[in-house]
Short mmCIF file of C-alpha atoms in Angstrom, two decimals:
data_model
loop_
_atom_site.label_atom_id
_atom_site.label_comp_id
_atom_site.label_asym_id
_atom_site.label_seq_id
_atom_site.Cartn_x
_atom_site.Cartn_y
_atom_site.Cartn_z
CA ASN W 927 -2.57 -10.91 -16.24
CA ALA W 928 -5.09 -9.93 -14.24
CA GLY W 929 -3.72 -10.45 -10.76
CA VAL W 930 -5.40 -9.01 -8.19
CA THR W 931 -10.12 -7.95 -8.97
CA GLN W 932 -12.02 -6.11 -7.27
CA THR W 933 -15.08 -5.17 -7.62
CA PRO W 934 -17.13 -3.29 -7.30
CA LYS W 935 -15.38 -0.05 -8.19
CA PHE W 936 -17.51 2.95 -7.78
CA GLN W 937 -20.51 3.05 -4.55
CA VAL W 938 -22.67 5.47 -2.95
CA LEU W 939 -24.69 3.75 0.43
CA LYS W 940 -26.36 5.89 2.52
CA THR W 941 -25.89 5.74 6.09
CA GLY W 942 -27.12 2.61 7.92
CA GLN W 943 -27.10 0.31 4.59
CA SER W 944 -24.33 -2.95 4.34
CA MET W 945 -22.47 -4.34 1.36
CA THR W 946 -19.67 -6.37 0.86
CA LEU W 947 -16.81 -5.63 -1.10
CA GLN W 948 -15.07 -8.55 -3.28
CA CYS W 949 -11.67 -9.37 -4.15
CA ALA W 950 -9.86 -12.55 -5.59
CA GLN W 951 -6.42 -12.77 -6.97
CA ASP W 952 -4.86 -15.72 -9.04
CA MET W 953 -1.46 -15.80 -8.02
CA ASN W 954 -1.69 -18.34 -5.97
CA HIS W 955 -0.35 -16.35 -3.06
CA ASN W 956 -1.28 -17.53 0.61
CA SER W 957 -2.51 -14.47 2.47
CA MET W 958 -4.79 -11.90 1.57
CA TYR W 959 -4.67 -8.06 3.14
CA TRP W 960 -7.35 -4.86 3.00
CA TYR W 961 -6.23 -1.67 3.79
CA ARG W 962 -8.35 2.00 3.24
CA GLN W 963 -6.91 5.18 2.25
CA ASP W 964 -7.83 8.40 3.39
CA PRO W 965 -6.48 11.85 2.34
CA GLY W 966 -3.55 12.85 4.05
CA MET W 967 -3.09 9.19 5.97
CA GLY W 968 -1.26 6.93 3.24
CA LEU W 969 -2.70 3.42 3.21
CA ARG W 970 -4.24 1.61 6.73
CA LEU W 971 -4.34 -2.06 6.87
CA ILE W 972 -8.13 -3.54 8.03
CA TYR W 973 -7.97 -7.26 8.18
CA TYR W 974 -5.65 -8.91 6.97
CA SER W 975 -6.19 -13.12 6.27
CA ALA W 976 -2.41 -15.47 6.17
CA SER W 977 -3.79 -18.17 4.79
CA GLU W 978 -6.82 -19.66 3.80
CA GLY W 979 -8.96 -19.75 7.22
CA THR W 980 -7.50 -17.59 8.67
CA THR W 981 -8.48 -13.54 9.30
CA ASP W 982 -6.82 -10.90 12.11
CA LYS W 983 -8.18 -7.70 12.57
CA GLY W 984 -5.70 -4.60 11.52
CA GLU W 985 -4.64 -0.88 12.62
CA VAL W 986 -8.60 0.15 12.10
CA PRO W 987 -10.97 -3.39 12.20
CA ASN W 988 -14.16 -1.22 13.63
CA GLY W 989 -16.85 -1.71 11.93
CA TYR W 990 -15.58 -4.03 9.17
CA ASN W 991 -15.83 -8.11 9.32
CA VAL W 992 -14.29 -9.63 6.10
CA SER W 993 -14.09 -13.87 5.11
CA ARG W 994 -11.48 -15.59 3.42
CA LEU W 995 -13.61 -18.08 1.10
CA ASN W 996 -11.14 -19.31 -0.92
CA LYS W 997 -7.75 -19.40 -1.21
CA ARG W 998 -8.32 -17.43 -4.57
CA GLU W 999 -11.06 -14.62 -2.07
CA PHE W 1000 -11.29 -12.11 0.13
CA SER W 1001 -14.10 -10.01 0.76
CA LEU W 1002 -15.13 -6.96 3.15
CA ARG W 1003 -18.41 -6.45 4.47
CA LEU W 1004 -19.72 -3.56 6.04
CA GLU W 1005 -22.50 -4.08 8.04
CA SER W 1006 -23.85 -0.50 8.75
CA ALA W 1007 -21.92 1.90 6.74
CA ALA W 1008 -21.85 5.51 8.34
CA PRO W 1009 -20.19 8.27 6.80
CA SER W 1010 -17.24 7.66 7.92
CA GLN W 1011 -16.19 5.21 6.10
CA THR W 1012 -16.63 7.24 3.21
CA SER W 1013 -12.65 6.16 2.01
CA VAL W 1014 -10.73 4.16 -1.18
CA TYR W 1015 -10.50 0.62 -0.35
CA PHE W 1016 -7.27 -2.04 -1.59
CA CYS W 1017 -7.38 -5.28 -1.30
CA ALA W 1018 -3.78 -6.68 -1.63
CA SER W 1019 -2.00 -10.18 -1.49
CA SER W 1020 1.26 -11.40 -1.32
CA GLU W 1021 2.96 -14.79 -1.80
CA ASP W 1022 2.86 -15.46 2.47
CA ILE W 1023 2.15 -13.64 5.79
CA ASN W 1024 6.35 -13.45 6.26
CA SER W 1025 7.24 -10.09 6.48
CA GLY W 1026 9.77 -8.90 3.51
CA ASN W 1027 7.43 -10.31 0.86
CA THR W 1028 6.60 -8.35 -1.77
CA ILE W 1029 2.70 -7.14 -1.19
CA TYR W 1030 0.60 -6.97 -5.12
CA PHE W 1031 -2.60 -4.55 -4.79
CA GLY W 1032 -5.81 -4.23 -6.79
CA GLU W 1033 -6.86 -1.31 -8.42
CA GLY W 1034 -9.19 0.35 -5.54
CA SER W 1035 -13.09 0.95 -4.62
CA TRP W 1036 -14.55 4.29 -4.68
CA LEU W 1037 -16.93 4.12 -1.52
CA THR W 1038 -19.08 6.84 -0.34
CA VAL W 1039 -20.91 7.31 2.33
CA VAL W 1040 -24.12 10.04 2.34
CA ALA U 614 6.22 0.73 17.08
CA GLN U 615 7.67 1.45 13.12
CA SER U 616 6.50 4.64 11.59
CA VAL U 617 7.62 6.88 8.41
CA THR U 618 7.57 9.90 7.49
CA GLN U 619 7.69 11.31 4.69
CA LEU U 620 8.96 15.27 4.23
CA GLY U 621 7.02 16.99 1.57
CA SER U 622 2.97 15.89 0.80
CA HIS U 623 3.64 17.85 -2.93
CA VAL U 624 7.02 18.09 -4.63
CA SER U 625 7.50 19.87 -8.35
CA VAL U 626 9.74 19.49 -10.70
CA SER U 627 11.11 20.16 -14.10
CA GLU U 628 10.71 17.20 -17.08
CA GLY U 629 14.87 16.86 -16.86
CA ALA U 630 15.62 16.96 -13.12
CA LEU U 631 16.45 15.58 -10.17
CA VAL U 632 13.34 13.92 -8.70
CA LEU U 633 14.35 13.43 -4.68
CA LEU U 634 11.53 11.75 -1.98
CA ARG U 635 12.28 12.42 1.19
CA CYS U 636 11.74 9.54 3.87
CA ASN U 637 12.39 8.31 7.29
CA TYR U 638 11.83 5.89 9.15
CA SER U 639 11.41 4.80 13.37
CA SER U 640 12.56 1.10 13.75
CA SER U 641 13.28 -0.53 17.19
CA VAL U 642 14.61 -3.70 14.90
CA PRO U 643 15.94 -4.29 11.47
CA PRO U 644 13.85 -2.93 9.05
CA TYR U 645 12.10 -3.79 5.55
CA LEU U 646 11.86 -0.09 3.34
CA PHE U 647 9.55 -0.28 0.45
CA TRP U 648 8.70 1.96 -2.32
CA TYR U 649 5.21 2.11 -4.31
CA VAL U 650 3.95 4.26 -6.89
CA GLN U 651 0.14 5.53 -7.27
CA TYR U 652 -1.17 6.41 -10.86
CA PRO U 653 -4.34 8.39 -10.02
CA ASN U 654 -7.72 6.05 -10.20
CA GLN U 655 -5.35 3.01 -10.37
CA GLY U 656 -3.81 0.52 -7.01
CA LEU U 657 -0.05 0.50 -5.70
CA GLN U 658 2.41 -0.87 -7.45
CA LEU U 659 6.22 -1.60 -6.39
CA LEU U 660 8.87 0.74 -7.16
CA LEU U 661 11.47 -0.63 -5.24
CA LYS U 662 12.05 -2.60 -1.49
CA TYR U 663 14.93 -2.71 0.89
CA THR U 664 15.82 -6.23 2.35
CA SER U 665 19.18 -5.75 4.12
CA ALA U 666 20.70 -7.47 0.97
CA ALA U 667 22.71 -4.36 -0.58
CA THR U 668 21.98 -0.66 0.87
CA LEU U 669 21.31 0.79 -2.71
CA VAL U 670 18.24 -0.69 -4.05
CA LYS U 671 17.49 0.08 -7.68
CA GLY U 672 14.31 -0.46 -8.65
CA ILE U 673 11.86 0.07 -12.06
CA ASN U 674 11.95 3.16 -14.44
CA GLY U 675 14.47 4.25 -13.87
CA PHE U 676 14.48 4.79 -9.13
CA GLU U 677 16.89 4.05 -7.07
CA ALA U 678 17.35 4.54 -2.54
CA GLU U 679 19.40 4.31 -0.24
CA PHE U 680 19.52 2.91 2.63
CA LYS U 681 21.33 4.66 5.61
CA LYS U 682 21.17 3.66 8.92
CA SER U 683 23.07 6.77 10.62
CA GLU U 684 20.06 8.51 8.77
CA THR U 685 16.65 6.86 9.45
CA SER U 686 16.04 7.69 6.11
CA PHE U 687 16.01 5.74 2.26
CA HIS U 688 15.20 8.55 0.09
CA LEU U 689 13.79 7.88 -3.03
CA THR U 690 15.80 9.49 -6.09
CA LYS U 691 15.83 9.85 -10.54
CA PRO U 692 18.46 11.67 -12.25
CA SER U 693 15.52 12.66 -14.62
CA ALA U 694 12.31 13.17 -14.50
CA HIS U 695 10.11 12.55 -17.01
CA MET U 696 6.36 13.19 -17.75
CA SER U 697 5.02 9.78 -17.06
CA ASP U 698 6.18 9.66 -13.35
CA ALA U 699 3.74 12.49 -12.13
CA ALA U 700 2.11 10.36 -9.21
CA GLU U 701 2.01 9.51 -5.84
CA TYR U 702 4.82 7.72 -3.97
CA PHE U 703 4.40 6.03 -0.84
CA CYS U 704 7.21 5.46 1.21
CA ALA U 705 6.57 1.88 4.10
CA VAL U 706 7.65 0.34 6.62
CA SER U 707 7.63 -3.66 7.62
CA LYS U 708 9.17 -4.86 10.61
CA TYR U 709 12.63 -8.00 9.39
CA GLY U 710 11.82 -10.80 9.92
CA GLY U 711 8.43 -9.95 11.33
CA ALA U 712 5.81 -13.02 11.15
CA THR U 713 3.44 -10.93 10.22
CA ASN U 714 3.80 -8.84 6.90
CA LYS U 715 2.16 -5.61 7.90
CA LEU U 716 3.70 -2.45 6.44
CA ILE U 717 3.16 0.35 7.59
CA PHE U 718 2.78 3.38 5.10
CA GLY U 719 3.89 7.19 5.01
CA THR U 720 1.53 9.73 4.36
CA GLY U 721 2.17 9.88 0.48
CA THR U 722 4.13 12.80 -1.52
CA LEU U 723 2.49 14.13 -4.50
CA LEU U 724 5.22 14.12 -7.14
CA ALA U 725 4.28 17.15 -10.09
CA VAL U 726 6.51 17.17 -13.27
CA GLN U 727 6.55 20.76 -14.92
CA PRO U 728 7.13 20.37 -19.16
#
């Protein structure tokens, strides 16, 4: 019963390096999301994908790119990491994009940029 | 624009005592409201959600929340705290009938349960 799976769980990057966070869901959900969580700020939406083949910006998209590889997978890329991107990243999914659908979260990826 | 405010970033209760975590929302349209729980080093898990079917919503682990439109509140309660309830709790809002499932989260309340 995997649900939403993210890799890697922990990563340390140097400023300017690039990396990709991988996410896969096995619930046959149409919609997927990337959030970041920072102390005292709750979770903020970076990008989302309503369905396979579509992606849209969320609240804090600057410095990130995403790819909806197929229905199961949604990756988040940092092209040139900055210390301000030190955060915990959560991938999530829901059955569809209509509001009110329960959003299911992965266990998080802890990213430190030094 | 929608927002939620969680009053109290840290709440401490004794085991067996009432748990009350406060959430007030702001929304120009009817909202969907959610409570999520996050245990240490884990993702968020849905506790309960309000979707206009009933104002008193029961969730998992004995938690419930009441939607009060007049007070724009959706406070989370549990009659008797257990040690296992120690976690961070997030209130969230989304737009009722919206075409996009965007959740706006509060800043979280860390619940400590004392023996």
